PDB file of C-alpha atoms and ligand atoms in Angstrom:
ATOM      1  CA  UNK A   1      35.851 -25.901  39.273  1.00 62.00           C
ATOM      2  CA  UNK A   2      33.168 -24.250  37.131  1.00 69.00           C
ATOM      3  CA  UNK A   3      34.040 -20.950  35.512  1.00 77.00           C
ATOM      4  CA  UNK A   4      31.616 -18.138  36.151  1.00 75.00           C
ATOM      5  CA  UNK A   5      30.804 -16.375  32.850  1.00 76.00           C
ATOM      6  CA  UNK A   6      31.398 -12.661  32.492  1.00 85.00           C
ATOM      7  CA  UNK A   7      28.361 -10.487  33.159  1.00 92.00           C
ATOM      8  CA  UNK A   8      26.576  -9.307  30.057  1.00 93.00           C
ATOM      9  CA  UNK A   9      26.647  -5.534  30.196  1.00 93.00           C
ATOM     10  CA  UNK A  10      25.354  -2.720  28.045  1.00 94.00           C
ATOM     11  CA  UNK A  11      28.830  -2.590  26.521  1.00 94.00           C
ATOM     12  CA  UNK A  12      29.020  -6.308  25.651  1.00 95.00           C
ATOM     13  CA  UNK A  13      25.444  -7.396  24.864  1.00 97.00           C
ATOM     14  CA  UNK A  14      25.485  -6.419  21.173  1.00 98.00           C
ATOM     15  CA  UNK A  15      28.645  -8.403  20.441  1.00 97.00           C
ATOM     16  CA  UNK A  16      27.272 -11.339  22.457  1.00 96.00           C
ATOM     17  CA  UNK A  17      24.080 -11.484  20.396  1.00 98.00           C
ATOM     18  CA  UNK A  18      25.974 -11.075  17.109  1.00 98.00           C
ATOM     19  CA  UNK A  19      28.353 -13.901  18.133  1.00 97.00           C
ATOM     20  CA  UNK A  20      25.361 -16.114  18.999  1.00 97.00           C
ATOM     21  CA  UNK A  21      24.616 -16.276  15.265  1.00 98.00           C
ATOM     22  CA  UNK A  22      28.115 -17.574  14.382  1.00 98.00           C
ATOM     23  CA  UNK A  23      26.792 -21.078  13.720  1.00 98.00           C
ATOM     24  CA  UNK A  24      24.054 -20.023  11.286  1.00 98.00           C
ATOM     25  CA  UNK A  25      24.537 -22.268   8.218  1.00 98.00           C
ATOM     26  CA  UNK A  26      22.963 -19.773   5.787  1.00 98.00           C
ATOM     27  CA  UNK A  27      25.481 -16.887   5.466  1.00 98.00           C
ATOM     28  CA  UNK A  28      22.863 -14.428   4.166  1.00 98.00           C
ATOM     29  CA  UNK A  29      20.547 -15.155   7.117  1.00 98.00           C
ATOM     30  CA  UNK A  30      23.473 -14.571   9.462  1.00 98.00           C
ATOM     31  CA  UNK A  31      24.362 -11.287   7.734  1.00 98.00           C
ATOM     32  CA  UNK A  32      20.735 -10.094   7.937  1.00 98.00           C
ATOM     33  CA  UNK A  33      20.270 -11.011  11.597  1.00 98.00           C
ATOM     34  CA  UNK A  34      23.562  -9.436  12.686  1.00 98.00           C
ATOM     35  CA  UNK A  35      22.768  -6.227  10.793  1.00 98.00           C
ATOM     36  CA  UNK A  36      19.258  -6.040  12.298  1.00 98.00           C
ATOM     37  CA  UNK A  37      20.639  -6.603  15.816  1.00 98.00           C
ATOM     38  CA  UNK A  38      23.333  -3.928  15.367  1.00 98.00           C
ATOM     39  CA  UNK A  39      20.780  -1.453  13.961  1.00 98.00           C
ATOM     40  CA  UNK A  40      18.153  -2.062  16.648  1.00 98.00           C
ATOM     41  CA  UNK A  41      20.694  -1.985  19.471  1.00 98.00           C
ATOM     42  CA  UNK A  42      22.021   1.277  18.025  1.00 98.00           C
ATOM     43  CA  UNK A  43      18.531   2.816  18.129  1.00 98.00           C
ATOM     44  CA  UNK A  44      18.004   1.604  21.707  1.00 98.00           C
ATOM     45  CA  UNK A  45      21.352   3.085  22.792  1.00 98.00           C
ATOM     46  CA  UNK A  46      20.441   6.373  21.113  1.00 98.00           C
ATOM     47  CA  UNK A  47      17.028   6.825  22.783  1.00 98.00           C
ATOM     48  CA  UNK A  48      17.491   4.826  26.020  1.00 98.00           C
ATOM     49  CA  UNK A  49      13.796   3.884  26.233  1.00 98.00           C
ATOM     50  CA  UNK A  50      12.039   3.420  29.559  1.00 98.00           C
ATOM     51  CA  UNK A  51      10.477   0.011  30.248  1.00 98.00           C
ATOM     52  CA  UNK A  52       7.057   1.592  29.675  1.00 98.00           C
ATOM     53  CA  UNK A  53       8.181   2.876  26.264  1.00 98.00           C
ATOM     54  CA  UNK A  54       9.524  -0.569  25.340  1.00 98.00           C
ATOM     55  CA  UNK A  55       6.178  -2.114  26.349  1.00 98.00           C
ATOM     56  CA  UNK A  56       4.358   0.467  24.242  1.00 98.00           C
ATOM     57  CA  UNK A  57       6.526  -0.410  21.237  1.00 98.00           C
ATOM     58  CA  UNK A  58       5.762  -4.123  21.731  1.00 98.00           C
ATOM     59  CA  UNK A  59       2.054  -3.307  22.004  1.00 98.00           C
ATOM     60  CA  UNK A  60       2.225  -1.239  18.789  1.00 98.00           C
ATOM     61  CA  UNK A  61       3.844  -4.124  16.893  1.00 98.00           C
ATOM     62  CA  UNK A  62       1.364  -6.607  18.401  1.00 98.00           C
ATOM     63  CA  UNK A  63      -1.591  -4.515  17.229  1.00 98.00           C
ATOM     64  CA  UNK A  64       0.044  -4.105  13.828  1.00 97.00           C
ATOM     65  CA  UNK A  65       0.197  -7.908  13.484  1.00 97.00           C
ATOM     66  CA  UNK A  66      -3.349  -8.333  14.774  1.00 97.00           C
ATOM     67  CA  UNK A  67      -4.598  -5.955  12.072  1.00 95.00           C
ATOM     68  CA  UNK A  68      -3.246  -8.218   9.308  1.00 92.00           C
ATOM     69  CA  UNK A  69      -5.478 -10.673   7.449  1.00 88.00           C
ATOM     70  CA  UNK A  70      -6.101 -11.818   3.862  1.00 79.00           C
ATOM     71  CA  UNK A  71      -7.081  -8.327   2.733  1.00 77.00           C
ATOM     72  CA  UNK A  72      -5.091  -6.099   5.093  1.00 85.00           C
ATOM     73  CA  UNK A  73      -1.302  -5.978   5.524  1.00 88.00           C
ATOM     74  CA  UNK A  74      -0.572  -3.453   8.247  1.00 93.00           C
ATOM     75  CA  UNK A  75       3.122  -4.458   8.428  1.00 93.00           C
ATOM     76  CA  UNK A  76       3.575  -3.581   4.741  1.00 92.00           C
ATOM     77  CA  UNK A  77       1.803  -0.290   5.435  1.00 94.00           C
ATOM     78  CA  UNK A  78       4.211   0.337   8.323  1.00 96.00           C
ATOM     79  CA  UNK A  79       7.150  -0.434   6.038  1.00 95.00           C
ATOM     80  CA  UNK A  80       5.621   1.980   3.491  1.00 95.00           C
ATOM     81  CA  UNK A  81       5.154   4.964   5.831  1.00 97.00           C
ATOM     82  CA  UNK A  82       8.638   4.470   7.307  1.00 97.00           C
ATOM     83  CA  UNK A  83      10.110   4.634   3.788  1.00 96.00           C
ATOM     84  CA  UNK A  84      11.513   1.106   4.064  1.00 96.00           C
ATOM     85  CA  UNK A  85       9.549  -0.183   1.057  1.00 94.00           C
ATOM     86  CA  UNK A  86      10.788   2.786  -0.971  1.00 94.00           C
ATOM     87  CA  UNK A  87      14.387   2.230   0.156  1.00 94.00           C
ATOM     88  CA  UNK A  88      14.254  -1.472  -0.757  1.00 93.00           C
ATOM     89  CA  UNK A  89      12.879  -0.588  -4.210  1.00 89.00           C
ATOM     90  CA  UNK A  90      15.549   2.078  -4.737  1.00 88.00           C
ATOM     91  CA  UNK A  91      18.410  -0.205  -3.683  1.00 87.00           C
ATOM     92  CA  UNK A  92      17.204  -2.940  -6.000  1.00 82.00           C
ATOM     93  CA  UNK A  93      16.614  -0.548  -8.878  1.00 79.00           C
ATOM     94  CA  UNK A  94      20.276   0.512  -8.723  1.00 74.00           C
ATOM     95  CA  UNK A  95      21.064  -2.915 -10.185  1.00 66.00           C
ATOM     96  CA  UNK A  96      18.414  -2.739 -12.924  1.00 66.00           C
ATOM     97  CA  UNK A  97      20.246  -0.934 -15.737  1.00 75.00           C
ATOM     98  CA  UNK A  98      17.848   1.031 -17.930  1.00 86.00           C
ATOM     99  CA  UNK A  99      14.570  -0.531 -16.779  1.00 92.00           C
ATOM    100  CA  UNK A 100      11.515   1.559 -15.859  1.00 95.00           C
ATOM    101  CA  UNK A 101      11.882   2.824 -12.307  1.00 93.00           C
ATOM    102  CA  UNK A 102      10.113   0.573  -9.854  1.00 93.00           C
ATOM    103  CA  UNK A 103       8.005   1.777  -6.978  1.00 92.00           C
ATOM    104  CA  UNK A 104       6.065   0.277  -4.097  1.00 92.00           C
ATOM    105  CA  UNK A 105       3.535  -2.540  -4.613  1.00 91.00           C
ATOM    106  CA  UNK A 106       1.163  -1.237  -1.932  1.00 89.00           C
ATOM    107  CA  UNK A 107      -1.504  -3.232  -0.113  1.00 84.00           C
ATOM    108  CA  UNK A 108      -4.290  -3.202  -2.722  1.00 89.00           C
ATOM    109  CA  UNK A 109      -2.877  -5.837  -5.074  1.00 87.00           C
ATOM    110  CA  UNK A 110      -4.461  -8.609  -3.063  1.00 73.00           C
ATOM    111  CA  UNK A 111      -6.890  -9.948  -5.656  1.00 73.00           C
ATOM    112  CA  UNK A 112      -6.224 -11.406  -9.092  1.00 86.00           C
ATOM    113  CA  UNK A 113      -6.996  -8.892 -11.799  1.00 93.00           C
ATOM    114  CA  UNK A 114      -9.594 -10.020 -14.346  1.00 96.00           C
ATOM    115  CA  UNK A 115      -8.074 -11.011 -17.700  1.00 97.00           C
ATOM    116  CA  UNK A 116      -9.028  -8.376 -20.255  1.00 98.00           C
ATOM    117  CA  UNK A 117      -8.355  -7.724 -23.952  1.00 98.00           C
ATOM    118  CA  UNK A 118      -6.583  -4.650 -25.244  1.00 98.00           C
ATOM    119  CA  UNK A 119      -9.118  -1.863 -25.680  1.00 97.00           C
ATOM    120  CA  UNK A 120     -11.351  -3.125 -22.843  1.00 97.00           C
ATOM    121  CA  UNK A 121     -12.485  -0.794 -20.080  1.00 97.00           C
ATOM    122  CA  UNK A 122     -11.370  -1.469 -16.519  1.00 97.00           C
ATOM    123  CA  UNK A 123     -14.031   1.034 -15.377  1.00 96.00           C
ATOM    124  CA  UNK A 124     -17.095  -1.142 -14.800  1.00 94.00           C
ATOM    125  CA  UNK A 125     -19.060   1.681 -13.200  1.00 91.00           C
ATOM    126  CA  UNK A 126     -19.110   4.318 -15.944  1.00 84.00           C
ATOM    127  CA  UNK A 127     -17.114   7.208 -14.529  1.00 77.00           C
ATOM    128  CA  UNK A 128     -17.625  10.796 -15.529  1.00 83.00           C
ATOM    129  CA  UNK A 129     -14.539  11.465 -17.649  1.00 89.00           C
ATOM    130  CA  UNK A 130     -13.221   8.766 -19.985  1.00 94.00           C
ATOM    131  CA  UNK A 131      -9.497   8.145 -20.110  1.00 97.00           C
ATOM    132  CA  UNK A 132      -7.356   6.020 -22.404  1.00 98.00           C
ATOM    133  CA  UNK A 133      -4.005   4.565 -21.335  1.00 98.00           C
ATOM    134  CA  UNK A 134      -1.683   3.286 -24.053  1.00 98.00           C
ATOM    135  CA  UNK A 135       1.829   1.939 -23.852  1.00 98.00           C
ATOM    136  CA  UNK A 136       4.355  -0.677 -24.820  1.00 98.00           C
ATOM    137  CA  UNK A 137       6.448  -3.194 -22.983  1.00 98.00           C
ATOM    138  CA  UNK A 138      10.003  -2.830 -24.252  1.00 97.00           C
ATOM    139  CA  UNK A 139      13.268  -4.573 -23.489  1.00 96.00           C
ATOM    140  CA  UNK A 140      16.125  -2.315 -22.336  1.00 94.00           C
ATOM    141  CA  UNK A 141      17.502  -2.859 -25.871  1.00 94.00           C
ATOM    142  CA  UNK A 142      14.408  -1.028 -27.203  1.00 95.00           C
ATOM    143  CA  UNK A 143      12.915  -4.190 -28.731  1.00 97.00           C
ATOM    144  CA  UNK A 144       9.150  -4.654 -28.180  1.00 98.00           C
ATOM    145  CA  UNK A 145       8.194  -7.522 -25.903  1.00 98.00           C
ATOM    146  CA  UNK A 146       5.207  -9.377 -27.351  1.00 98.00           C
ATOM    147  CA  UNK A 147       3.040 -11.532 -25.091  1.00 98.00           C
ATOM    148  CA  UNK A 148       4.068  -9.706 -21.889  1.00 98.00           C
ATOM    149  CA  UNK A 149       1.477  -9.518 -19.131  1.00 97.00           C
ATOM    150  CA  UNK A 150       0.542  -6.066 -17.867  1.00 98.00           C
ATOM    151  CA  UNK A 151      -1.331  -6.140 -14.574  1.00 98.00           C
ATOM    152  CA  UNK A 152      -3.111  -2.858 -13.824  1.00 98.00           C
ATOM    153  CA  UNK A 153      -4.970  -1.635 -10.735  1.00 97.00           C
ATOM    154  CA  UNK A 154      -6.153   1.779  -9.675  1.00 97.00           C
ATOM    155  CA  UNK A 155      -8.485   3.738  -7.423  1.00 97.00           C
ATOM    156  CA  UNK A 156     -11.613   5.308  -8.923  1.00 96.00           C
ATOM    157  CA  UNK A 157     -12.418   8.987  -9.449  1.00 96.00           C
ATOM    158  CA  UNK A 158     -13.225   9.282  -5.735  1.00 96.00           C
ATOM    159  CA  UNK A 159      -9.967   7.669  -4.612  1.00 97.00           C
ATOM    160  CA  UNK A 160     -11.296   4.219  -3.621  1.00 96.00           C
ATOM    161  CA  UNK A 161     -10.166   0.754  -4.712  1.00 94.00           C
ATOM    162  CA  UNK A 162     -12.862  -1.879  -5.396  1.00 94.00           C
ATOM    163  CA  UNK A 163     -11.787  -3.871  -2.296  1.00 90.00           C
ATOM    164  CA  UNK A 164     -12.475  -0.833  -0.093  1.00 89.00           C
ATOM    165  CA  UNK A 165     -16.072  -0.551  -1.296  1.00 92.00           C
ATOM    166  CA  UNK A 166     -17.600  -4.035  -1.569  1.00 91.00           C
ATOM    167  CA  UNK A 167     -21.233  -3.641  -2.612  1.00 92.00           C
ATOM    168  CA  UNK A 168     -20.504  -0.205  -4.069  1.00 94.00           C
ATOM    169  CA  UNK A 169     -17.895  -1.110  -6.675  1.00 94.00           C
ATOM    170  CA  UNK A 170     -18.008  -4.514  -8.405  1.00 95.00           C
ATOM    171  CA  UNK A 171     -15.036  -6.772  -7.600  1.00 93.00           C
ATOM    172  CA  UNK A 172     -12.445  -6.255 -10.332  1.00 95.00           C
ATOM    173  CA  UNK A 173     -13.431  -2.644 -10.995  1.00 96.00           C
ATOM    174  CA  UNK A 174     -10.301  -0.653 -11.789  1.00 97.00           C
ATOM    175  CA  UNK A 175      -8.285  -3.807 -12.443  1.00 97.00           C
ATOM    176  CA  UNK A 176      -7.187  -5.667 -15.554  1.00 98.00           C
ATOM    177  CA  UNK A 177      -4.637  -8.192 -16.733  1.00 98.00           C
ATOM    178  CA  UNK A 178      -3.618  -7.382 -20.311  1.00 98.00           C
ATOM    179  CA  UNK A 179      -1.282  -9.079 -22.781  1.00 98.00           C
ATOM    180  CA  UNK A 180       0.876  -7.090 -25.170  1.00 98.00           C
ATOM    181  CA  UNK A 181       0.347  -7.557 -28.917  1.00 98.00           C
ATOM    182  CA  UNK A 182       3.017  -8.439 -31.503  1.00 97.00           C
ATOM    183  CA  UNK A 183       4.433  -4.885 -31.260  1.00 98.00           C
ATOM    184  CA  UNK A 184       4.574  -4.986 -27.461  1.00 98.00           C
ATOM    185  CA  UNK A 185       1.551  -2.670 -27.212  1.00 98.00           C
ATOM    186  CA  UNK A 186      -1.233  -2.587 -24.637  1.00 98.00           C
ATOM    187  CA  UNK A 187      -4.120  -0.146 -24.287  1.00 98.00           C
ATOM    188  CA  UNK A 188      -7.219   0.160 -22.162  1.00 98.00           C
ATOM    189  CA  UNK A 189     -10.022   2.504 -21.184  1.00 97.00           C
ATOM    190  CA  UNK A 190     -10.482   3.772 -17.657  1.00 98.00           C
ATOM    191  CA  UNK A 191     -11.112   6.904 -15.580  1.00 97.00           C
ATOM    192  CA  UNK A 192      -8.527   9.292 -14.174  1.00 97.00           C
ATOM    193  CA  UNK A 193      -7.903   8.098 -10.594  1.00 97.00           C
ATOM    194  CA  UNK A 194      -8.064  10.535  -7.680  1.00 97.00           C
ATOM    195  CA  UNK A 195      -5.524  10.982  -4.899  1.00 98.00           C
ATOM    196  CA  UNK A 196      -6.519   9.134  -1.726  1.00 97.00           C
ATOM    197  CA  UNK A 197      -5.583   8.515   1.923  1.00 97.00           C
ATOM    198  CA  UNK A 198      -3.876   5.245   2.814  1.00 96.00           C
ATOM    199  CA  UNK A 199      -5.821   3.211   5.421  1.00 94.00           C
ATOM    200  CA  UNK A 200      -5.759   5.117   8.724  1.00 96.00           C
ATOM    201  CA  UNK A 201      -8.020   2.966  10.920  1.00 95.00           C
ATOM    202  CA  UNK A 202      -5.138   0.924  12.402  1.00 97.00           C
ATOM    203  CA  UNK A 203      -1.905   1.472  14.330  1.00 98.00           C
ATOM    204  CA  UNK A 204      -0.177   3.007  11.286  1.00 97.00           C
ATOM    205  CA  UNK A 205      -2.927   5.632  11.065  1.00 98.00           C
ATOM    206  CA  UNK A 206      -2.430   6.364  14.779  1.00 98.00           C
ATOM    207  CA  UNK A 207       1.306   6.782  14.145  1.00 98.00           C
ATOM    208  CA  UNK A 208       0.602   9.295  11.352  1.00 98.00           C
ATOM    209  CA  UNK A 209      -1.810  11.218  13.593  1.00 98.00           C
ATOM    210  CA  UNK A 210       0.622  11.262  16.514  1.00 98.00           C
ATOM    211  CA  UNK A 211       3.344  12.651  14.250  1.00 98.00           C
ATOM    212  CA  UNK A 212       1.051  15.155  12.471  1.00 98.00           C
ATOM    213  CA  UNK A 213       1.753  13.476   9.137  1.00 98.00           C
ATOM    214  CA  UNK A 214      -0.781  13.416   6.301  1.00 98.00           C
ATOM    215  CA  UNK A 215      -1.937  10.040   4.966  1.00 98.00           C
ATOM    216  CA  UNK A 216      -2.367  11.014   1.306  1.00 98.00           C
ATOM    217  CA  UNK A 217      -0.966   9.492  -1.862  1.00 98.00           C
ATOM    218  CA  UNK A 218      -0.968  11.411  -5.160  1.00 98.00           C
ATOM    219  CA  UNK A 219      -3.226  10.010  -7.907  1.00 98.00           C
ATOM    220  CA  UNK A 220      -1.652   7.057  -9.694  1.00 98.00           C
ATOM    221  CA  UNK A 221      -2.211   3.831 -11.622  1.00 98.00           C
ATOM    222  CA  UNK A 222      -0.281   0.677 -10.631  1.00 98.00           C
ATOM    223  CA  UNK A 223       1.386  -1.643 -13.149  1.00 97.00           C
ATOM    224  CA  UNK A 224       3.298  -4.916 -13.042  1.00 97.00           C
ATOM    225  CA  UNK A 225       4.872  -5.839 -16.383  1.00 97.00           C
ATOM    226  CA  UNK A 226       6.150  -9.391 -16.669  1.00 96.00           C
ATOM    227  CA  UNK A 227       7.408 -11.565 -19.511  1.00 97.00           C
ATOM    228  CA  UNK A 228       9.307 -14.859 -19.676  1.00 96.00           C
ATOM    229  CA  UNK A 229      13.068 -14.221 -19.498  1.00 95.00           C
ATOM    230  CA  UNK A 230      12.664 -10.699 -18.046  1.00 95.00           C
ATOM    231  CA  UNK A 231      12.750  -9.271 -14.526  1.00 92.00           C
ATOM    232  CA  UNK A 232       9.195  -8.133 -13.680  1.00 93.00           C
ATOM    233  CA  UNK A 233       8.797  -4.423 -12.984  1.00 93.00           C
ATOM    234  CA  UNK A 234       6.315  -3.155 -10.378  1.00 94.00           C
ATOM    235  CA  UNK A 235       5.612   0.512 -10.822  1.00 96.00           C
ATOM    236  CA  UNK A 236       3.017   3.329 -11.061  1.00 96.00           C
ATOM    237  CA  UNK A 237       2.270   6.246 -13.299  1.00 97.00           C
ATOM    238  CA  UNK A 238       1.423   9.400 -11.385  1.00 98.00           C
ATOM    239  CA  UNK A 239      -1.092  11.940 -12.676  1.00 98.00           C
ATOM    240  CA  UNK A 240       0.754  15.195 -13.422  1.00 98.00           C
ATOM    241  CA  UNK A 241      -0.656  18.043 -11.335  1.00 97.00           C
ATOM    242  CA  UNK A 242      -2.150  15.755  -8.675  1.00 98.00           C
ATOM    243  CA  UNK A 243      -2.105  17.022  -5.085  1.00 97.00           C
ATOM    244  CA  UNK A 244       0.520  15.332  -2.863  1.00 98.00           C
ATOM    245  CA  UNK A 245       3.024  14.632  -5.663  1.00 98.00           C
ATOM    246  CA  UNK A 246       5.518  16.397  -3.389  1.00 97.00           C
ATOM    247  CA  UNK A 247       4.214  14.844  -0.150  1.00 96.00           C
ATOM    248  CA  UNK A 248       3.473  11.171  -0.806  1.00 98.00           C
ATOM    249  CA  UNK A 249       2.777   9.415   2.531  1.00 98.00           C
ATOM    250  CA  UNK A 250       4.827   6.421   1.346  1.00 97.00           C
ATOM    251  CA  UNK A 251       7.755   8.244  -0.343  1.00 97.00           C
ATOM    252  CA  UNK A 252       7.186   6.512  -3.684  1.00 96.00           C
ATOM    253  CA  UNK A 253       7.054   9.328  -6.267  1.00 97.00           C
ATOM    254  CA  UNK A 254       9.638   9.336  -9.069  1.00 95.00           C
ATOM    255  CA  UNK A 255       9.706  12.159 -11.563  1.00 95.00           C
ATOM    256  CA  UNK A 256      10.292   9.646 -14.377  1.00 94.00           C
ATOM    257  CA  UNK A 257       6.857   8.157 -13.632  1.00 96.00           C
ATOM    258  CA  UNK A 258       4.780  11.358 -13.734  1.00 98.00           C
ATOM    259  CA  UNK A 259       2.588  11.489 -16.850  1.00 98.00           C
ATOM    260  CA  UNK A 260       0.300  14.058 -18.395  1.00 97.00           C
ATOM    261  CA  UNK A 261      -3.228  12.737 -18.592  1.00 98.00           C
ATOM    262  CA  UNK A 262      -3.666  15.051 -21.527  1.00 97.00           C
ATOM    263  CA  UNK A 263      -7.119  16.305 -22.553  1.00 97.00           C
ATOM    264  CA  UNK A 264      -7.880  15.214 -26.136  1.00 97.00           C
ATOM    265  CA  UNK A 265     -10.662  16.662 -28.268  1.00 97.00           C
ATOM    266  CA  UNK A 266     -10.623  14.473 -31.401  1.00 97.00           C
ATOM    267  CA  UNK A 267     -13.761  12.639 -32.591  1.00 96.00           C
ATOM    268  CA  UNK A 268     -11.772  10.255 -34.818  1.00 97.00           C
ATOM    269  CA  UNK A 269      -9.391   9.238 -32.018  1.00 96.00           C
ATOM    270  CA  UNK A 270     -12.295   8.933 -29.553  1.00 96.00           C
ATOM    271  CA  UNK A 271     -14.109   6.632 -32.006  1.00 96.00           C
ATOM    272  CA  UNK A 272     -10.946   4.555 -32.509  1.00 95.00           C
ATOM    273  CA  UNK A 273     -10.579   4.015 -28.744  1.00 95.00           C
ATOM    274  CA  UNK A 274     -14.329   3.571 -28.162  1.00 94.00           C
ATOM    275  CA  UNK A 275     -14.712   6.497 -25.752  1.00 95.00           C
ATOM    276  CA  UNK A 276     -16.824   9.648 -25.716  1.00 94.00           C
ATOM    277  CA  UNK A 277     -15.147  12.817 -26.961  1.00 95.00           C
ATOM    278  CA  UNK A 278     -13.392  14.662 -25.295  1.00 96.00           C
ATOM    279  CA  UNK A 279     -11.273  12.262 -23.270  1.00 96.00           C
ATOM    280  CA  UNK A 280      -7.943  12.094 -21.403  1.00 97.00           C
ATOM    281  CA  UNK A 281      -4.907  10.164 -22.653  1.00 98.00           C
ATOM    282  CA  UNK A 282      -1.830   8.913 -20.782  1.00 98.00           C
ATOM    283  CA  UNK A 283       1.108   7.033 -22.290  1.00 97.00           C
ATOM    284  CA  UNK A 284       3.543   4.724 -20.482  1.00 97.00           C
ATOM    285  CA  UNK A 285       6.263   2.492 -21.895  1.00 97.00           C
ATOM    286  CA  UNK A 286       7.307  -0.183 -19.415  1.00 97.00           C
ATOM    287  CA  UNK A 287      10.955  -1.137 -19.935  1.00 97.00           C
ATOM    288  CA  UNK A 288      12.065  -4.507 -18.578  1.00 96.00           C
ATOM    289  CA  UNK A 289      15.561  -5.951 -18.313  1.00 93.00           C
ATOM    290  CA  UNK A 290      16.453  -9.514 -19.282  1.00 92.00           C
ATOM    291  CA  UNK A 291      16.914 -11.937 -16.404  1.00 89.00           C
ATOM    292  CA  UNK A 292      20.577 -12.535 -15.716  1.00 78.00           C
ATOM    293  CA  UNK A 293      21.748 -16.089 -16.066  1.00 74.00           C
ATOM    294  CA  UNK A 294      24.582 -17.611 -14.095  1.00 60.00           C
ATOM    295  CA  UNK A 295      26.217 -16.190 -10.942  1.00 56.00           C
TER     296      UNK A 295
HETATM  297  C1  BEZ B 301      -1.086   2.090  -2.922  1.00 86.75           C
HETATM  298  O1  BEZ B 301      -0.651   2.834  -3.761  1.00 86.75           O
HETATM  299  O2  BEZ B 301      -2.000   1.356  -3.242  1.00 86.75           O
HETATM  300  C2  BEZ B 301      -0.515   2.148  -1.535  1.00 86.75           C
HETATM  301  C3  BEZ B 301       0.848   2.054  -1.364  1.00 86.75           C
HETATM  302  C4  BEZ B 301       1.375   2.078  -0.092  1.00 86.75           C
HETATM  303  C5  BEZ B 301       0.533   2.212   1.005  1.00 86.75           C
HETATM  304  C6  BEZ B 301      -0.843   2.313   0.822  1.00 86.75           C
HETATM  305  C7  BEZ B 301      -1.375   2.297  -0.471  1.00 86.75           C
HETATM  306 FE1   FE B 302      -2.418   2.848  -5.006  1.00 86.75          FE
END
């Protein structure tokens, strides 16, 4: 005689799906899948969507995937506006004792930055107001890290990245890959970036519109500092006084990363940095922690 299985009901379906992963050989994969199922089932129980609403959600995710290509990552953008990217960064930073606070990578790091020498300009267009950024890569012990790579990318004075304006900005404008000197120092010339809207021409933009949210990010410069034996840090510096510092569309502002882009009126310093006087100057030390060895 065959046994008839119990009906799957709204009370039992979550446990049934969780149990279906019992044979997963990779324990971390099992933990992740079970947690995702519990979380999603919890949301479904809370809102009790209609079939039409479920279909709309599937359509939204389908269009989000269809928007992705080599230069556009709408799923990362979705993760950003839902604060998931920020939460992942924050959780991971908890383990990074003393390092510079990390913040989101964002979708505009999709090209390789041109290798540049310290003192070079990443502004290939000749913006209105020169700016100098100087800093060091330091270990959490305070020791300078020589030979570290510092990858930099930023929007221009109008709030556009090079990849958003092909034919207007040269490829590589606002980007540079620098190497720290023997004292761990790096420095470059640029312009002060403007605040800008994240891309709004896809499903994520429609979500922001539907929820009356603004798409803006405060002005910032992105950095990734990396050196052999250290955990890379992906971060920004934010321009003090920028609009939207208190309303970042992707929840990525940290007070520790806000910097004065101080006006400097000093002919000697301007000559030393190779910029017109007066100019703006921002300073950032990027602190990296040694990679842990062993379990
Ligand atoms: C960015 O800063 O480049 C960025 C981050 C998240 C979403 C969109 C843009
Ligand atoms: Fe950005």
